[in-house]
Short mmCIF file of C-alpha atoms and ligand atoms in Angstrom, two decimals:
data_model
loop_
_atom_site.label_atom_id
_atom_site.label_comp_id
_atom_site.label_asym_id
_atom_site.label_seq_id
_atom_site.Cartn_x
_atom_site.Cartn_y
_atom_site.Cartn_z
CA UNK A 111 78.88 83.11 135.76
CA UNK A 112 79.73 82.09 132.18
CA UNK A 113 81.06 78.28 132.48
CA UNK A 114 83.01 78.39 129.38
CA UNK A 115 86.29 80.30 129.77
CA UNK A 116 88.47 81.90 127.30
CA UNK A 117 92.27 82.74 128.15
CA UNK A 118 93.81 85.76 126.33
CA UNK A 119 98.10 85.59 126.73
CA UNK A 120 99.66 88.87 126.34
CA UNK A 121 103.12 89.60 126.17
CA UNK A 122 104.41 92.91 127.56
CA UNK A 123 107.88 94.76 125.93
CA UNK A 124 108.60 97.35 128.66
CA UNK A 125 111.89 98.20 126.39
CA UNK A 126 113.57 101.24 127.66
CA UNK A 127 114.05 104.25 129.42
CA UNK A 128 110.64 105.09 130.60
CA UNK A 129 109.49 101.82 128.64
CA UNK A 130 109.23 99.73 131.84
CA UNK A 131 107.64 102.74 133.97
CA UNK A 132 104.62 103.52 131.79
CA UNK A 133 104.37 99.45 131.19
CA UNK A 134 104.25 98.74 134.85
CA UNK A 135 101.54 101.48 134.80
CA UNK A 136 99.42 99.62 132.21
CA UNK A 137 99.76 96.18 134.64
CA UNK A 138 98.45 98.18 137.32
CA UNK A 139 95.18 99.05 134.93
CA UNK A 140 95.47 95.10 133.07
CA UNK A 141 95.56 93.85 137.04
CA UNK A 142 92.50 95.47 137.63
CA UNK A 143 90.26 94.46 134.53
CA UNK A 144 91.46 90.90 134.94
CA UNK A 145 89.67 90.82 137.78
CA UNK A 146 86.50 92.08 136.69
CA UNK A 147 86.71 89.83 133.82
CA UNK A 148 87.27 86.67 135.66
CA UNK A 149 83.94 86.81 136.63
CA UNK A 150 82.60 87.17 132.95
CA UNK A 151 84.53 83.94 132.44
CA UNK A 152 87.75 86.09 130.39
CA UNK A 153 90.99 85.01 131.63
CA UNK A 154 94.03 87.35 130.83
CA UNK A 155 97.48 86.65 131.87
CA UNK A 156 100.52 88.36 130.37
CA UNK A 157 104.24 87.81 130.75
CA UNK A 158 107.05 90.56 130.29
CA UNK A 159 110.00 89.79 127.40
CA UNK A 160 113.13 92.15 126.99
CA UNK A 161 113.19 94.36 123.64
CA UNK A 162 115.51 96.61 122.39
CA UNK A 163 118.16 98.24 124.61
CA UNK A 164 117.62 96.02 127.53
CA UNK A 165 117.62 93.04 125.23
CA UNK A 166 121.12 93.43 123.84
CA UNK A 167 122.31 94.04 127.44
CA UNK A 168 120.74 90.72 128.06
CA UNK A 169 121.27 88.63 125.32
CA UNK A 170 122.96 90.91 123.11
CA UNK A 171 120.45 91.04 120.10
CA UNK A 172 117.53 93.85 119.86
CA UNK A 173 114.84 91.14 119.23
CA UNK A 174 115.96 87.78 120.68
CA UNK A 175 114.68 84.73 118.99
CA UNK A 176 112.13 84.49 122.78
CA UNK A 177 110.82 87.06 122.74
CA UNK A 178 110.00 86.76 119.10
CA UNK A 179 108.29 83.39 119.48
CA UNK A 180 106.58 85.01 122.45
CA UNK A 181 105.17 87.79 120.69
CA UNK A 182 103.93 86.13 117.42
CA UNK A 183 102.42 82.96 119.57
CA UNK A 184 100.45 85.68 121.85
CA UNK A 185 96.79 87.33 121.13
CA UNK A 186 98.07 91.10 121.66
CA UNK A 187 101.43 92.81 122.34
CA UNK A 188 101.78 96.23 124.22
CA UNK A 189 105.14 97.71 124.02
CA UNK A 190 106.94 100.78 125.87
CA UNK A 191 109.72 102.12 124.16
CA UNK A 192 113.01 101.40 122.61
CA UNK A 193 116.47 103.10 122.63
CA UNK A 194 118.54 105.47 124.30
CA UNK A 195 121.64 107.56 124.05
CA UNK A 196 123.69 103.85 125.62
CA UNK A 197 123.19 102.59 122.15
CA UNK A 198 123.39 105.48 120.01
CA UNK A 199 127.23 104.19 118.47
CA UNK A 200 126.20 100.84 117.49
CA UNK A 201 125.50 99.88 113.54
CA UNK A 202 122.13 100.80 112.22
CA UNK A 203 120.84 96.92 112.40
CA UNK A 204 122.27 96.27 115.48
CA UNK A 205 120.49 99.33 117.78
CA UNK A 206 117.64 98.98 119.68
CA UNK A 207 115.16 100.33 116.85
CA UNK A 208 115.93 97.76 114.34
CA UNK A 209 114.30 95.33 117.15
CA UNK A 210 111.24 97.17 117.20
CA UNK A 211 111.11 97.30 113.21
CA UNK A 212 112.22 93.50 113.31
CA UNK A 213 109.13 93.25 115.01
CA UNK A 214 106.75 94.77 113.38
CA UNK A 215 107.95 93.19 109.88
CA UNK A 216 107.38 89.59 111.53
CA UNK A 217 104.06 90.43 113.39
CA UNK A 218 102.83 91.93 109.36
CA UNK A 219 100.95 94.52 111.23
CA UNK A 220 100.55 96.98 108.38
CA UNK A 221 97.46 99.14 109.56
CA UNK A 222 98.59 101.72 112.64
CA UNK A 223 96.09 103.57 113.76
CA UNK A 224 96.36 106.67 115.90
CA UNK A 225 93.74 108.45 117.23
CA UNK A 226 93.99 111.77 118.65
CA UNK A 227 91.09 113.48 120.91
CA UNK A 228 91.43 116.42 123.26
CA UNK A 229 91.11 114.64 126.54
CA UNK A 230 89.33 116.48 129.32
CA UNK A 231 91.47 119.65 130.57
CA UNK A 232 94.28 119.61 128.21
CA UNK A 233 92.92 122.05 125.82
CA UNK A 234 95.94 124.56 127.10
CA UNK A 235 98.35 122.33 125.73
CA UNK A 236 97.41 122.80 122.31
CA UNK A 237 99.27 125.65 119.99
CA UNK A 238 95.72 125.96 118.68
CA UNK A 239 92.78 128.02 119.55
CA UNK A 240 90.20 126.24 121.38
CA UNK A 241 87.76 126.96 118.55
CA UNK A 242 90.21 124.61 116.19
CA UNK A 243 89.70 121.79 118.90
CA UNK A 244 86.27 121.75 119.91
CA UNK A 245 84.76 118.14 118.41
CA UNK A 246 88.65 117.13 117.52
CA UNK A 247 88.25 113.60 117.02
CA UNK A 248 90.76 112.15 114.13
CA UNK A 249 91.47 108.39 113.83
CA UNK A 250 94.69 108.36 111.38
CA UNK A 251 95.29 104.90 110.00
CA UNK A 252 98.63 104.87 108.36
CA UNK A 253 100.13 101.91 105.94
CA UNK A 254 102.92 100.88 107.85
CA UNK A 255 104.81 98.23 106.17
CA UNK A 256 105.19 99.52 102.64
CA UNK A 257 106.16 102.50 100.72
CA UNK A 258 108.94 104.49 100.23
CA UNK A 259 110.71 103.01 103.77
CA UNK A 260 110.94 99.70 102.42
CA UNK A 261 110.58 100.14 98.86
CA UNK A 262 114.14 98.56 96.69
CA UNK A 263 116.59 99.60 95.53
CA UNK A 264 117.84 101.96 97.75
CA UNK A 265 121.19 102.52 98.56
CA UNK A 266 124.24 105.42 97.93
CA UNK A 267 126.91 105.54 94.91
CA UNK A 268 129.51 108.12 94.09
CA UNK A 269 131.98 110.36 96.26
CA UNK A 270 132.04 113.60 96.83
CA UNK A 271 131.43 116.06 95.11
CA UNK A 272 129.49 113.60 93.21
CA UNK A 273 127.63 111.45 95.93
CA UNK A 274 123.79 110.51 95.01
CA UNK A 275 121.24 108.25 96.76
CA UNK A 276 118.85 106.90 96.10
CA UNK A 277 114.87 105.72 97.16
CA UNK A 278 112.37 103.72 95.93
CA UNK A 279 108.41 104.23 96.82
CA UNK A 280 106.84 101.51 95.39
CA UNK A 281 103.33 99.93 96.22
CA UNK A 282 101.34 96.79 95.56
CA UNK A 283 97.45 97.18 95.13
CA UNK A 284 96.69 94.86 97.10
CA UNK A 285 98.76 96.87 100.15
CA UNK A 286 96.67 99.79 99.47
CA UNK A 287 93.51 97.20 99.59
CA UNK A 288 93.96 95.56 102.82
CA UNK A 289 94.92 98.93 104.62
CA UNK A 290 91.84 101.04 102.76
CA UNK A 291 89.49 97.79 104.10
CA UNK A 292 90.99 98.93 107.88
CA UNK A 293 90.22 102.74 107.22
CA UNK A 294 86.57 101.89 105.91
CA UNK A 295 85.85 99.50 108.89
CA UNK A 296 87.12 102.01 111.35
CA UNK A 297 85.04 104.66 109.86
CA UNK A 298 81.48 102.34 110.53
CA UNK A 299 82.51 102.57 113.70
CA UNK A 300 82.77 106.41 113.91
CA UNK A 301 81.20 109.20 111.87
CA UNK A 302 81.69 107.15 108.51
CA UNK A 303 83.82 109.38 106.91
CA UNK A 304 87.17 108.63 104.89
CA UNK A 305 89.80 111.42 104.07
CA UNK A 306 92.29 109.77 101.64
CA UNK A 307 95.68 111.57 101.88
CA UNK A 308 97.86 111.14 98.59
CA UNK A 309 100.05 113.42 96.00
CA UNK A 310 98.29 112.02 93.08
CA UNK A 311 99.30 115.62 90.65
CA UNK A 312 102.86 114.48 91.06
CA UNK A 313 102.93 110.68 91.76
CA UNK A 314 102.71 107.25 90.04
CA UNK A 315 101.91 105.62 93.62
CA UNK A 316 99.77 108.12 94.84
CA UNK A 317 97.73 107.92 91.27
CA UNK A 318 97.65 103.94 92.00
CA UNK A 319 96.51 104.54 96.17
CA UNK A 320 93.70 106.75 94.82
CA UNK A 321 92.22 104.55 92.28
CA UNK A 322 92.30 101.80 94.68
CA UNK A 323 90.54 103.13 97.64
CA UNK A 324 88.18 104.46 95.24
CA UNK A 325 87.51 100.97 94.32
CA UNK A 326 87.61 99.81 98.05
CA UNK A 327 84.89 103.05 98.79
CA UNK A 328 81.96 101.06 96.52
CA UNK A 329 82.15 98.31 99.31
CA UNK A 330 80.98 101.26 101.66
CA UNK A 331 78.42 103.19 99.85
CA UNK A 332 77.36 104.03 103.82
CA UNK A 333 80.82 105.74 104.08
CA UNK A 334 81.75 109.24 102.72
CA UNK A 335 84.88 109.49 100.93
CA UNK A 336 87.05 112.67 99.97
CA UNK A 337 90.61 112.50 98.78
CA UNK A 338 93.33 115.45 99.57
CA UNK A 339 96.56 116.24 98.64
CA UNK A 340 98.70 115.91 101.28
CA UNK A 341 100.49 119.51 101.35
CA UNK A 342 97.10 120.50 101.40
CA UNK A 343 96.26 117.95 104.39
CA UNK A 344 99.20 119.37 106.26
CA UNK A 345 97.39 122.77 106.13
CA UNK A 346 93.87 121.59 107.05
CA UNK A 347 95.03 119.98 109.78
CA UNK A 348 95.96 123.17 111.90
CA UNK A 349 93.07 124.58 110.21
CA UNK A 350 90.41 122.81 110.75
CA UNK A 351 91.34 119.40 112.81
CA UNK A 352 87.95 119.05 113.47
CA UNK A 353 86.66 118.64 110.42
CA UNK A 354 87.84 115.37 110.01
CA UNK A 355 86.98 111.86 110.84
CA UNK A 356 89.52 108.51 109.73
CA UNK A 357 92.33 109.94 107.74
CA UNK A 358 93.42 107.26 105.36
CA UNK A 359 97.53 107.62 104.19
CA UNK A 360 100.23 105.70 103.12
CA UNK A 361 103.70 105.18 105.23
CA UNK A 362 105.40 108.36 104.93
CA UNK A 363 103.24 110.73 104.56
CA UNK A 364 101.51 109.25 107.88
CA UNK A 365 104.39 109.34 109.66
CA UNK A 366 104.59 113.04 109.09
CA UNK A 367 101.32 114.00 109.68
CA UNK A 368 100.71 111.81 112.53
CA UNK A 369 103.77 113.66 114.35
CA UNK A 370 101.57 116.27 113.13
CA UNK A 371 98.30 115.46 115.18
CA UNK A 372 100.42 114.82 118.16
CA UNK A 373 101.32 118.39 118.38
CA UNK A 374 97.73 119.83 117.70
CA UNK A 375 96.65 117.69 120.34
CA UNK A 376 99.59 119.11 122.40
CA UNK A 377 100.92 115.96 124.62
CA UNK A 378 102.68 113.33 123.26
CA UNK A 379 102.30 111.34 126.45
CA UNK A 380 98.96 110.57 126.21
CA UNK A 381 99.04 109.68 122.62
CA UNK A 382 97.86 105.47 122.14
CA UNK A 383 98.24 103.45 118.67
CA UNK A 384 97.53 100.18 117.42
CA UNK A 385 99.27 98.44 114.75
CA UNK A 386 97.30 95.68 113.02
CA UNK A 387 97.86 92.62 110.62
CA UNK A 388 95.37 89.94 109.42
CA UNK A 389 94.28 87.87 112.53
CA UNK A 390 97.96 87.78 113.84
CA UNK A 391 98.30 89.23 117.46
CA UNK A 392 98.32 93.41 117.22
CA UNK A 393 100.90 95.45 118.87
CA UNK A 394 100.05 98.44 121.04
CA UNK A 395 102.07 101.31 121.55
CA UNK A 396 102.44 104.62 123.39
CA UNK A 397 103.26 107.06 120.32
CA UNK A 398 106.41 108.43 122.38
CA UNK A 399 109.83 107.62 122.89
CA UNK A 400 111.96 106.06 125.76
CA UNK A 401 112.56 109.92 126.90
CA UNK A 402 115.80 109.28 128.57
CA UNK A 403 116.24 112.49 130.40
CA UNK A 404 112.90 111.55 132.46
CA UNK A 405 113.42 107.92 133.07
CA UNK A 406 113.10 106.39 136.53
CA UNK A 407 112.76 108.99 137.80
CA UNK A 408 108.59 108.70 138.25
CA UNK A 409 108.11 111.37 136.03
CA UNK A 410 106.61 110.00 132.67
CA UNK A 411 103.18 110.00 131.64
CA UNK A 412 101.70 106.57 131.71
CA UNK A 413 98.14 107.71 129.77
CA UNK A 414 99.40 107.32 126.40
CA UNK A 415 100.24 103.80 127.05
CA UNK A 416 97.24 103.25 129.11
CA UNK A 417 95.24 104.48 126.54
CA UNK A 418 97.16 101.76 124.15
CA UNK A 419 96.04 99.20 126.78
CA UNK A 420 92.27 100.35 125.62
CA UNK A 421 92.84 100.43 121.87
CA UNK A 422 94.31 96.55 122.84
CA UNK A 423 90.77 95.81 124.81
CA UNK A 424 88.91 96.81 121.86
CA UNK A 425 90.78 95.22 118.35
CA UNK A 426 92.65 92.49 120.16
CA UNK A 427 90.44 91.53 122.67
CA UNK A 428 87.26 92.56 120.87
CA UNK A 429 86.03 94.03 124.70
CA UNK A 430 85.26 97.75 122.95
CA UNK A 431 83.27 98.26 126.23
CA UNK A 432 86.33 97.08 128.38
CA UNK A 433 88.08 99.63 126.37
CA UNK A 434 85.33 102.53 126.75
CA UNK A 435 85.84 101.59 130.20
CA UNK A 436 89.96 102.33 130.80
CA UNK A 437 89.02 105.29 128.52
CA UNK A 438 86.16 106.39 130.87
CA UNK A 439 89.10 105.60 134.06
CA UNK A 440 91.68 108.35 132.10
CA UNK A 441 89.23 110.77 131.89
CA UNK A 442 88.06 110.69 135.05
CA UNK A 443 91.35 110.97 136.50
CA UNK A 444 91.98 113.87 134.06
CA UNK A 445 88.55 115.84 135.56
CA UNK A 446 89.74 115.29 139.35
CA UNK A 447 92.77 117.37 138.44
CA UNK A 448 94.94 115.15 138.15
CA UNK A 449 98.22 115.30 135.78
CA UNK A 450 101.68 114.68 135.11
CA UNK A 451 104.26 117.18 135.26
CA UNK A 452 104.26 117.05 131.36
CA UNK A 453 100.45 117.93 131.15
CA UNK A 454 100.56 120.29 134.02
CA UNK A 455 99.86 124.33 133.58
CA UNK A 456 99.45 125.70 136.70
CA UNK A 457 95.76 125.31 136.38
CA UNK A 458 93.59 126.02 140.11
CA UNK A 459 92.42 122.18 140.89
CA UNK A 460 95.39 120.60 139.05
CA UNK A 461 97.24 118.19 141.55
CA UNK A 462 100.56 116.63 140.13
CA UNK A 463 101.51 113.31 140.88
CA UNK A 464 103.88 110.51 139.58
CA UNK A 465 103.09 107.37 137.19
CA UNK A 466 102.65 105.19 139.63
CA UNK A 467 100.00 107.36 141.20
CA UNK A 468 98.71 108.40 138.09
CA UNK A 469 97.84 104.51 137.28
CA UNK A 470 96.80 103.69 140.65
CA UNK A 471 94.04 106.28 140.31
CA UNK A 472 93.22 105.02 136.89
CA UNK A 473 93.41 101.71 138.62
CA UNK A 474 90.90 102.72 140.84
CA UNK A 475 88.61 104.56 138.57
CA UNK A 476 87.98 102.12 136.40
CA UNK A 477 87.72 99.32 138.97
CA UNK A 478 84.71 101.77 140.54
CA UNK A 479 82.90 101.83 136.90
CA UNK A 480 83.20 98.57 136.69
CA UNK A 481 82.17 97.22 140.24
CA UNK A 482 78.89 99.79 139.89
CA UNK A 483 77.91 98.07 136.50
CA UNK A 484 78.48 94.18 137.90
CA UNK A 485 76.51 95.30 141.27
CA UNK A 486 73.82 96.36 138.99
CA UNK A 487 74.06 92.79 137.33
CA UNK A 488 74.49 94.62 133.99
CA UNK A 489 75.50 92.65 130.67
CA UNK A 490 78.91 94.33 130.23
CA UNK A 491 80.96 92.45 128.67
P1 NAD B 23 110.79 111.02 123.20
O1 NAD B 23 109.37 110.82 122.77
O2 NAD B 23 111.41 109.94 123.96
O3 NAD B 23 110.88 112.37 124.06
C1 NAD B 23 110.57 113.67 123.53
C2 NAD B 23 110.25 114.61 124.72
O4 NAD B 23 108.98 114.27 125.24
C3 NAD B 23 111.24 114.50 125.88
O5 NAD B 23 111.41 115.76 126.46
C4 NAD B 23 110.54 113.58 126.85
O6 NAD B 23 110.88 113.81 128.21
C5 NAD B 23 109.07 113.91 126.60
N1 NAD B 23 108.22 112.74 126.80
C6 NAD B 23 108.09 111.67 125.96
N2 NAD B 23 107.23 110.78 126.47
C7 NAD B 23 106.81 111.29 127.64
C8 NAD B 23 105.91 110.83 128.63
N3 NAD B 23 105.27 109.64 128.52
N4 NAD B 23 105.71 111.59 129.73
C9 NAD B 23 106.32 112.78 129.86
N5 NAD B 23 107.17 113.28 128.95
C10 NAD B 23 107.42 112.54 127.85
O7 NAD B 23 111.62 111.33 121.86
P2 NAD B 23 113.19 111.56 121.68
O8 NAD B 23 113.72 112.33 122.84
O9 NAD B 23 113.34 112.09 120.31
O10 NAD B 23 113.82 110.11 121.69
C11 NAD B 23 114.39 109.47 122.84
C12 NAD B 23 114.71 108.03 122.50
O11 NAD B 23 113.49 107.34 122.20
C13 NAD B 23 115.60 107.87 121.27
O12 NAD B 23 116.51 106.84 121.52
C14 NAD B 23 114.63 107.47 120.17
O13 NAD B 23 115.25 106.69 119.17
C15 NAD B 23 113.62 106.67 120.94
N6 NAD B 23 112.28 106.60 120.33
C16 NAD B 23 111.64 105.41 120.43
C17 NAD B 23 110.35 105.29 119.93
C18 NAD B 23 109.64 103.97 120.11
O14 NAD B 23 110.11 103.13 120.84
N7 NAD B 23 108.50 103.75 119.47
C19 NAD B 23 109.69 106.38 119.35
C20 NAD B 23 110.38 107.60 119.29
C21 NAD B 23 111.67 107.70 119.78
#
């Protein structure tokens, strides 16, 4: 046993609607690796903070002050969801959303990545042909803090008939830098391959983003680089999915064709991301909503957060085999049959359970990988 032990704090934001369901899930699968890890000398302990809807119930603000100071003095934050249709008439900055933007402002995590895989089974819930899918393994990594979403001035002049608005993408270099940097790293990790995603024949910004990764690329010369346009992108996607490795894109555009992936993969429920900063603490996400018309009612799919609790393991808590690990558990799960009613087809073997089951068996799997691999005294983590 190590004699030297490190303690991780997390801070959980179960949020809303099915927010504190698939959260509870992920403490079922955090419970279970704690325990393992305790013996590798790895302390985790975590405490739960309200965000969003439940936090203006509460205290009355979307991101109180707590759970602020929480969050930013914590290694890693995994979130649920925000909102619902109980705050729907409240002003823009005072709904649950704006806490979850709040948050991601003060946290400066301006790399989110998404993967998106076809996970064991679930190639019926893709639109796509199966030949599209085979080898689908995409890591989008999306600027998150910048662009035309933030950019000033913004606003709307005029009345009718005459109204106009107006917005402003603008970006730095050095945003494009530190979020190309992300991409490239990522990319050593997988099949070293960069798609960069811009509209340089029509704009200014997108003629800056291209000459900048360009610049990043020579810091790679291991790592293949290929630029796209995104209408093109959009295209390719359906395509060929598999064609690509780490797609590289600034905010909008990566908020489109992230939505994008989501439905080639076919499930949004079992769709993970990561949002990263410099050395702050990241925050981990399930790419799905609070799904009010679901909620507590043991319905929702807990992988997608689950699988958020992995991409935590591995850039938080630098434990990528921890993380291979929980990924190894949802699979598993996945080829005993097992799925949500949101994943289900009818399929002979399928068996459909709840989230708490669903977790519990994750729970399980994954404490069974990594009992086998301690018994066998192996270096693990
Ligand atoms: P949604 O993702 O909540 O739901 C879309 C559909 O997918 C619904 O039919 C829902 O039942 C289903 N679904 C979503 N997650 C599921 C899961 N884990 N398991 C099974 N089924 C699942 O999107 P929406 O309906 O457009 O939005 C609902 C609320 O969520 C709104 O208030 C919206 O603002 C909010 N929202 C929050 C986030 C976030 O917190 N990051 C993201 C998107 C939407």
């Amino acid at each position: 046993m190590n004699e030297q032990r490190e303690t991780h704090q997390l801070v959980l934001l179960p949020g809303d609607g099915i927010g504190p369901e698939v959260i509870k899930a992920a403490e079922t699968v955090l419970a279970t690796a704690r325990e393992y890890l305790r013996h590798e000398g790895i302390e985790l302990s975590w405490q739960a903070k309200p965000i969003g809807g439940a936090a203006i119930d509460q205290v009355g603000k979307p991101l109180p002050d707590d759970t602020l100071a929480a969050a930013q003095g914590a290694k890693a934050v995994l979130l649920g969801a925000v909102g619902g249709p109980e705050w729907d008439g409240l002003a823009p900055g005072d709904r649950p959303e704006a806490g979850l933007l709040g948050l991601r402002r003060a946290l400066s995590v301006y790399a989110n990545l998404r993967p998106a895989t076809m996970l064991p089974g679930l190639g019926g819930q893709s639109p796509l042909k199966s030949r599209a899918l085979q080898g689908l393994d995409v890591l989008l990594v999306r600027e998150l803090t910048g662009g035309v979403y933030f950019g000033e001035p913004r606003g709307r002049a005029g009345d009718a008939p005459s109204r106009q608005a107006l917005d402003t993408m603008a970006y730095q270099e050095g945003e494009i830098r530190r979020v190309a940097h992300v991409a490239f790293r990522a990319a050593r990790r997988r099949q070293r391959r960069v798609t960069s995603v811009d509209k340089r024949n029509v704009l200014e910004t997108s003629r800056l983003w291209r000459e900048v990764v360009e610049d990043v690329a020579t810091d790679y010369p291991d790592v293949r680089l290929e630029h796209q346009l995104v209408d093109s992108m959009a295209m390719l996607l359906v395509l060929k999915p598999h064609a690509f490795d780490v797609v590289l894109t600034e905010n909008m555009f990566g908020d489109i064709l992230s939505d994008e992936l989501g439905g080639v993969v076919g499930s949004l429920g079992v769709m993970a991301s990561a949002s990263l900063g410099d050395g702050g603490p990241g925050l981990y996400e399930p790419v799905h909503g609070s799904a009010p018309d679901i909620a507590g009612k043991d319905m929702a799919n807990p992988l997608g957060a689950i699988l958020s609790l992995a991409m935590l393991a591995e850039h938080s808590l630098e434990l990528p085999l921890l993380a291979r690990a929980i990924e190894g558990a949802v699979k598993e799960v996945l080829r005993q049959g097992l799925r949500t009613r949101d994943i289900a087809d009818g399929s002979q073997g399928e068996r459909v359970v709840g989230t708490r089951e669903m977790a519990e068996r994750v729970a399980d799997a994954l404490a069974q990988d990594l009992h086998t691999r301690q018994a066998l005294n192996a270096a693990y983590f």
